Amino acid sequence: MRSDRRNPDQLRHYEIHRHFQKYPAGSVLIEMGNTRVICAATIENRVPVFQRGTGCGWLVAEYALLPSATNERTPREAVRGHQNGRTQEIQRLIGRSLRSVVDLAALGERTIHLDCDVIQADGGTRTASITGAFIALVEACATFYQKGNAFPVKDFVSAISVGVNAENEPILDLCYEEDSHAIVDMNVVMTGAGQFIEVQGTGEGRPFSREELDTLLRYGEKGCRELISYEKDILGGELVWLVGRVG
């Protein structure tokens, strides 16, 4: 039995609150169990040098863990003067995941900045950031979309963690206690069409079998599909209708 009495293939309680901040073009607070992340999308009417004159836009993500987000205070990286490798890896993952479903030409010469700030961490912060940032991205794109054009977001995206716990049991959506003792740790990012964007898996305690991998992917797909269904409920009919529109 898991510490919070969930079934092996069951997500934690999840909730997304839209329009969480006043100033960004899109913003949400996403809760996955005790993990809470503020995801905000800000539009800048210019692009990096490598995109200038192409008519295409860009999307970039930043990730940060607030000092009070964990049981022991984590010093701000700005005070240390540099980002650690984990932070850089996570924000690259968020950016890659969301760019995979963005039509950069439909975006125009704009840059969308996705800021993911973890205010409380209990496992799965990077996957929660991807799921929450997707909602903020759709909200932001809707602010400049003109009817008859292609909508910049081509498909839905969600992400979830899976792993093999200390009892050698595959499980879905690991909390921190489970993650810290996991034998196998994996993150799964998927589209609404059921395609994989990224699978990050590591045998931390031992190698894992093909059978275990198949189970983990099945659990990951189940979790991602459930979250995408919830994303559609949260966005509502009008915004759901826009995603994937080509004109």
Tab-separated table of C-alpha atoms in Angstrom:
chain	number	residue	atom	x	y	z
A	1	MET	CA	0.000	0.000	0.000
A	2	ARG	CA	1.310	3.444	-0.951
A	3	SER	CA	1.743	6.010	1.809
A	4	ASP	CA	-1.306	7.978	0.625
A	5	ARG	CA	-3.313	4.776	-0.034
A	6	ARG	CA	-3.474	5.249	-3.822
A	7	ASN	CA	-3.618	2.392	-6.291
A	8	PRO	CA	-0.385	1.807	-8.243
A	9	ASP	CA	-1.835	3.412	-11.417
A	10	GLN	CA	-3.664	6.280	-9.678
A	11	LEU	CA	-2.773	9.989	-9.905
A	12	ARG	CA	-2.642	12.211	-6.861
A	13	HIS	CA	-5.418	14.761	-6.458
A	14	TYR	CA	-4.832	17.420	-9.105
A	15	GLU	CA	-6.257	20.861	-9.744
A	16	ILE	CA	-5.470	23.765	-12.067
A	17	HIS	CA	-6.523	27.333	-11.294
A	18	ARG	CA	-6.575	29.615	-14.338
A	19	HIS	CA	-5.875	33.380	-14.408
A	20	PHE	CA	-3.825	33.035	-11.230
A	21	GLN	CA	-1.839	36.232	-11.854
A	22	LYS	CA	-2.995	39.583	-13.169
A	23	TYR	CA	-0.213	40.648	-15.528
A	24	PRO	CA	0.933	37.652	-17.654
A	25	ALA	CA	-0.925	36.821	-20.868
A	26	GLY	CA	-1.596	33.388	-19.375
A	27	SER	CA	-1.093	32.026	-15.876
A	28	VAL	CA	-2.145	29.095	-13.725
A	29	LEU	CA	-1.511	27.501	-10.382
A	30	ILE	CA	-1.230	23.740	-10.780
A	31	GLU	CA	-1.504	21.382	-7.823
A	32	MET	CA	-0.451	17.741	-7.991
A	33	GLY	CA	-0.862	16.376	-4.482
A	34	ASN	CA	1.245	18.648	-2.303
A	35	THR	CA	3.278	19.950	-5.253
A	36	ARG	CA	2.264	23.453	-6.333
A	37	VAL	CA	3.696	25.368	-9.295
A	38	ILE	CA	2.851	28.813	-10.681
A	39	CYS	CA	3.144	28.768	-14.480
A	40	ALA	CA	3.011	32.077	-16.360
A	41	ALA	CA	3.270	32.910	-20.072
A	42	THR	CA	4.519	36.334	-21.121
A	43	ILE	CA	4.605	37.562	-24.733
A	44	GLU	CA	7.505	39.608	-26.065
A	45	ASN	CA	7.176	41.168	-29.531
A	46	ARG	CA	10.682	40.251	-30.653
A	47	VAL	CA	12.653	37.073	-31.211
A	48	PRO	CA	16.202	35.817	-30.594
A	49	VAL	CA	18.833	36.732	-33.193
A	50	PHE	CA	18.633	33.334	-34.913
A	51	GLN	CA	14.911	33.856	-35.647
A	52	ARG	CA	15.020	37.463	-36.833
A	53	GLY	CA	13.630	37.987	-40.322
A	54	THR	CA	12.304	34.428	-40.572
A	55	GLY	CA	8.705	35.294	-39.710
A	56	CYS	CA	8.845	32.608	-37.025
A	57	GLY	CA	8.641	32.973	-33.290
A	58	TRP	CA	10.251	31.196	-30.348
A	59	LEU	CA	9.342	29.729	-26.983
A	60	VAL	CA	11.623	29.522	-23.969
A	61	ALA	CA	11.074	28.262	-20.423
A	62	GLU	CA	12.536	29.177	-17.047
A	63	TYR	CA	12.189	27.073	-13.898
A	64	ALA	CA	12.856	28.009	-10.300
A	65	LEU	CA	12.407	26.474	-6.879
A	66	LEU	CA	11.461	28.958	-4.168
A	67	PRO	CA	13.660	28.792	-1.045
A	68	SER	CA	10.710	27.749	1.123
A	69	ALA	CA	9.367	25.143	-1.333
A	70	THR	CA	11.132	22.234	0.377
A	71	ASN	CA	11.494	20.918	3.901
A	72	GLU	CA	14.974	22.434	4.138
A	73	ARG	CA	15.470	25.939	2.768
A	74	THR	CA	17.037	26.024	-0.687
A	75	PRO	CA	19.181	29.140	-1.312
A	76	ARG	CA	18.140	31.237	-4.302
A	77	GLU	CA	20.267	30.552	-7.361
A	78	ALA	CA	20.414	34.290	-8.045
A	79	VAL	CA	22.263	34.713	-4.751
A	80	ARG	CA	24.715	31.953	-5.687
A	81	GLY	CA	25.240	33.651	-9.049
A	82	HIS	CA	24.535	30.649	-11.270
A	83	GLN	CA	21.928	28.004	-12.072
A	84	ASN	CA	22.684	24.439	-11.131
A	85	GLY	CA	22.612	21.627	-13.652
A	86	ARG	CA	19.230	20.312	-12.476
A	87	THR	CA	17.542	23.658	-13.091
A	88	GLN	CA	19.032	23.957	-16.580
A	89	GLU	CA	17.998	20.399	-17.443
A	90	ILE	CA	14.392	20.961	-16.278
A	91	GLN	CA	13.859	24.222	-18.101
A	92	ARG	CA	15.263	22.739	-21.316
A	93	LEU	CA	12.827	19.843	-20.909
A	94	ILE	CA	9.866	22.212	-20.447
A	95	GLY	CA	10.884	24.270	-23.479
A	96	ARG	CA	11.442	21.207	-25.715
A	97	SER	CA	8.158	19.641	-24.680
A	98	LEU	CA	6.055	22.677	-25.496
A	99	ARG	CA	7.924	23.708	-28.658
A	100	SER	CA	7.114	20.256	-30.040
A	101	VAL	CA	3.436	21.252	-30.353
A	102	VAL	CA	3.924	24.902	-31.336
A	103	ASP	CA	3.736	26.159	-34.930
A	104	LEU	CA	6.521	28.746	-34.797
A	105	ALA	CA	5.401	30.288	-38.090
A	106	ALA	CA	1.867	30.800	-36.740
A	107	LEU	CA	3.408	32.384	-33.660
A	108	GLY	CA	4.884	35.158	-35.780
A	109	GLU	CA	7.972	37.050	-34.669
A	110	ARG	CA	7.087	36.800	-31.007
A	111	THR	CA	8.777	35.106	-28.084
A	112	ILE	CA	6.701	33.426	-25.394
A	113	HIS	CA	8.440	33.164	-22.044
A	114	LEU	CA	7.129	30.410	-19.784
A	115	ASP	CA	8.068	30.917	-16.138
A	116	CYS	CA	7.523	27.932	-13.841
A	117	ASP	CA	8.021	28.738	-10.158
A	118	VAL	CA	7.676	25.922	-7.640
A	119	ILE	CA	6.159	27.259	-4.431
A	120	GLN	CA	5.833	23.823	-2.817
A	121	ALA	CA	7.682	20.685	-3.870
A	122	ASP	CA	6.577	17.119	-3.146
A	123	GLY	CA	7.763	15.272	-6.240
A	124	GLY	CA	6.907	15.678	-9.910
A	125	THR	CA	7.706	19.389	-10.144
A	126	ARG	CA	9.042	19.212	-13.718
A	127	THR	CA	6.068	17.231	-15.018
A	128	ALA	CA	3.590	19.503	-13.218
A	129	SER	CA	5.406	22.487	-14.773
A	130	ILE	CA	4.898	21.094	-18.286
A	131	THR	CA	1.196	20.408	-17.745
A	132	GLY	CA	0.554	23.791	-16.135
A	133	ALA	CA	2.664	25.727	-18.631
A	134	PHE	CA	0.646	24.221	-21.481
A	135	ILE	CA	-2.548	25.831	-20.163
A	136	ALA	CA	-0.765	29.179	-19.721
A	137	LEU	CA	0.597	28.887	-23.278
A	138	VAL	CA	-2.854	28.356	-24.800
A	139	GLU	CA	-4.233	31.312	-22.834
A	140	ALA	CA	-1.378	33.519	-24.065
A	141	CYS	CA	-1.760	32.517	-27.722
A	142	ALA	CA	-5.494	33.215	-27.581
A	143	THR	CA	-4.762	36.882	-26.763
A	144	PHE	CA	-3.302	37.587	-30.221
A	145	TYR	CA	-4.971	34.900	-32.365
A	146	GLN	CA	-6.938	36.203	-35.342
A	147	LYS	CA	-9.804	34.168	-36.742
A	148	GLY	CA	-8.964	32.483	-40.043
A	149	ASN	CA	-5.282	31.985	-39.198
A	150	ALA	CA	-3.604	28.869	-37.858
A	151	PHE	CA	-3.587	28.706	-34.069
A	152	PRO	CA	0.013	28.429	-32.801
A	153	VAL	CA	-0.685	25.438	-30.524
A	154	LYS	CA	-1.153	22.285	-32.606
A	155	ASP	CA	-1.971	19.686	-29.945
A	156	PHE	CA	-2.355	19.128	-26.216
A	157	VAL	CA	0.556	18.187	-23.946
A	158	SER	CA	0.795	16.700	-20.481
A	159	ALA	CA	3.508	15.006	-18.445
A	160	ILE	CA	3.689	12.677	-15.468
A	161	SER	CA	6.240	10.680	-13.486
A	162	VAL	CA	6.295	6.905	-13.145
A	163	GLY	CA	8.711	4.594	-11.398
A	164	VAL	CA	9.412	1.368	-9.570
A	165	ASN	CA	9.198	1.785	-5.812
A	166	ALA	CA	11.294	0.210	-3.086
A	167	GLU	CA	8.927	-2.780	-3.042
A	168	ASN	CA	9.660	-3.434	-6.762
A	169	GLU	CA	6.183	-2.285	-7.785
A	170	PRO	CA	5.603	0.007	-10.810
A	171	ILE	CA	3.675	3.125	-9.726
A	172	LEU	CA	2.267	6.306	-11.260
A	173	ASP	CA	2.801	9.920	-10.140
A	174	LEU	CA	5.462	9.631	-7.449
A	175	CYS	CA	5.418	11.891	-4.410
A	176	TYR	CA	8.765	12.928	-2.922
A	177	GLU	CA	8.874	10.059	-0.422
A	178	GLU	CA	8.388	7.534	-3.209
A	179	ASP	CA	10.736	9.308	-5.603
A	180	SER	CA	13.561	9.525	-3.082
A	181	HIS	CA	13.535	5.728	-2.614
A	182	ALA	CA	12.621	4.720	-6.166
A	183	ILE	CA	14.554	1.916	-7.838
A	184	VAL	CA	13.540	3.217	-11.274
A	185	ASP	CA	12.595	6.830	-12.006
A	186	MET	CA	10.971	7.962	-15.265
A	187	ASN	CA	9.198	11.004	-16.721
A	188	VAL	CA	6.753	10.688	-19.605
A	189	VAL	CA	5.601	13.577	-21.831
A	190	MET	CA	2.806	12.945	-24.341
A	191	THR	CA	0.572	14.714	-26.848
A	192	GLY	CA	-3.183	14.613	-27.080
A	193	ALA	CA	-2.791	12.365	-30.138
A	194	GLY	CA	-1.086	9.786	-27.908
A	195	GLN	CA	2.447	10.303	-29.223
A	196	PHE	CA	5.478	10.443	-26.962
A	197	ILE	CA	7.421	13.694	-26.836
A	198	GLU	CA	9.997	12.569	-24.319
A	199	VAL	CA	10.675	9.575	-22.092
A	200	GLN	CA	13.364	9.994	-19.449
A	201	GLY	CA	14.055	6.791	-17.539
A	202	THR	CA	16.858	5.724	-15.235
A	203	GLY	CA	17.530	2.547	-13.290
A	204	GLU	CA	18.768	4.185	-10.096
A	205	GLY	CA	18.805	1.103	-7.876
A	206	ARG	CA	19.114	-1.610	-10.527
A	207	PRO	CA	18.504	-2.173	-14.228
A	208	PHE	CA	14.869	-2.647	-15.216
A	209	SER	CA	13.244	-5.186	-17.487
A	210	ARG	CA	11.326	-4.716	-20.727
A	211	GLU	CA	8.219	-5.919	-18.896
A	212	GLU	CA	8.652	-3.192	-16.268
A	213	LEU	CA	9.269	-0.612	-18.990
A	214	ASP	CA	6.056	-1.616	-20.754
A	215	THR	CA	4.109	-1.260	-17.505
A	216	LEU	CA	5.643	2.128	-16.761
A	217	LEU	CA	4.822	3.410	-20.250
A	218	ARG	CA	1.275	2.112	-19.906
A	219	TYR	CA	0.879	3.878	-16.563
A	220	GLY	CA	2.437	7.030	-17.987
A	221	GLU	CA	0.068	7.012	-20.955
A	222	LYS	CA	-2.914	6.508	-18.645
A	223	GLY	CA	-1.860	9.441	-16.455
A	224	CYS	CA	-1.159	11.749	-19.395
A	225	ARG	CA	-4.490	10.966	-21.031
A	226	GLU	CA	-6.345	11.703	-17.797
A	227	LEU	CA	-4.537	15.036	-17.408
A	228	ILE	CA	-5.230	16.016	-21.034
A	229	SER	CA	-8.919	15.288	-20.511
A	230	TYR	CA	-8.796	17.580	-17.478
A	231	GLU	CA	-6.941	20.258	-19.478
A	232	LYS	CA	-9.825	20.290	-21.944
A	233	ASP	CA	-12.337	20.693	-19.129
A	234	ILE	CA	-10.324	23.547	-17.626
A	235	LEU	CA	-9.839	25.432	-20.909
A	236	GLY	CA	-13.489	25.192	-21.913
A	237	GLY	CA	-15.030	24.770	-25.344
A	238	GLU	CA	-13.778	27.938	-27.026
A	239	LEU	CA	-10.079	27.433	-26.250
A	240	VAL	CA	-10.229	23.683	-26.824
A	241	TRP	CA	-11.692	24.416	-30.253
A	242	LEU	CA	-8.696	26.620	-31.073
A	243	VAL	CA	-6.001	24.035	-30.330
A	244	GLY	CA	-4.980	22.444	-33.614
A	245	ARG	CA	-6.903	24.903	-35.820
A	246	VAL	CA	-5.178	25.443	-39.146
A	247	GLY	CA	-7.363	28.270	-40.395
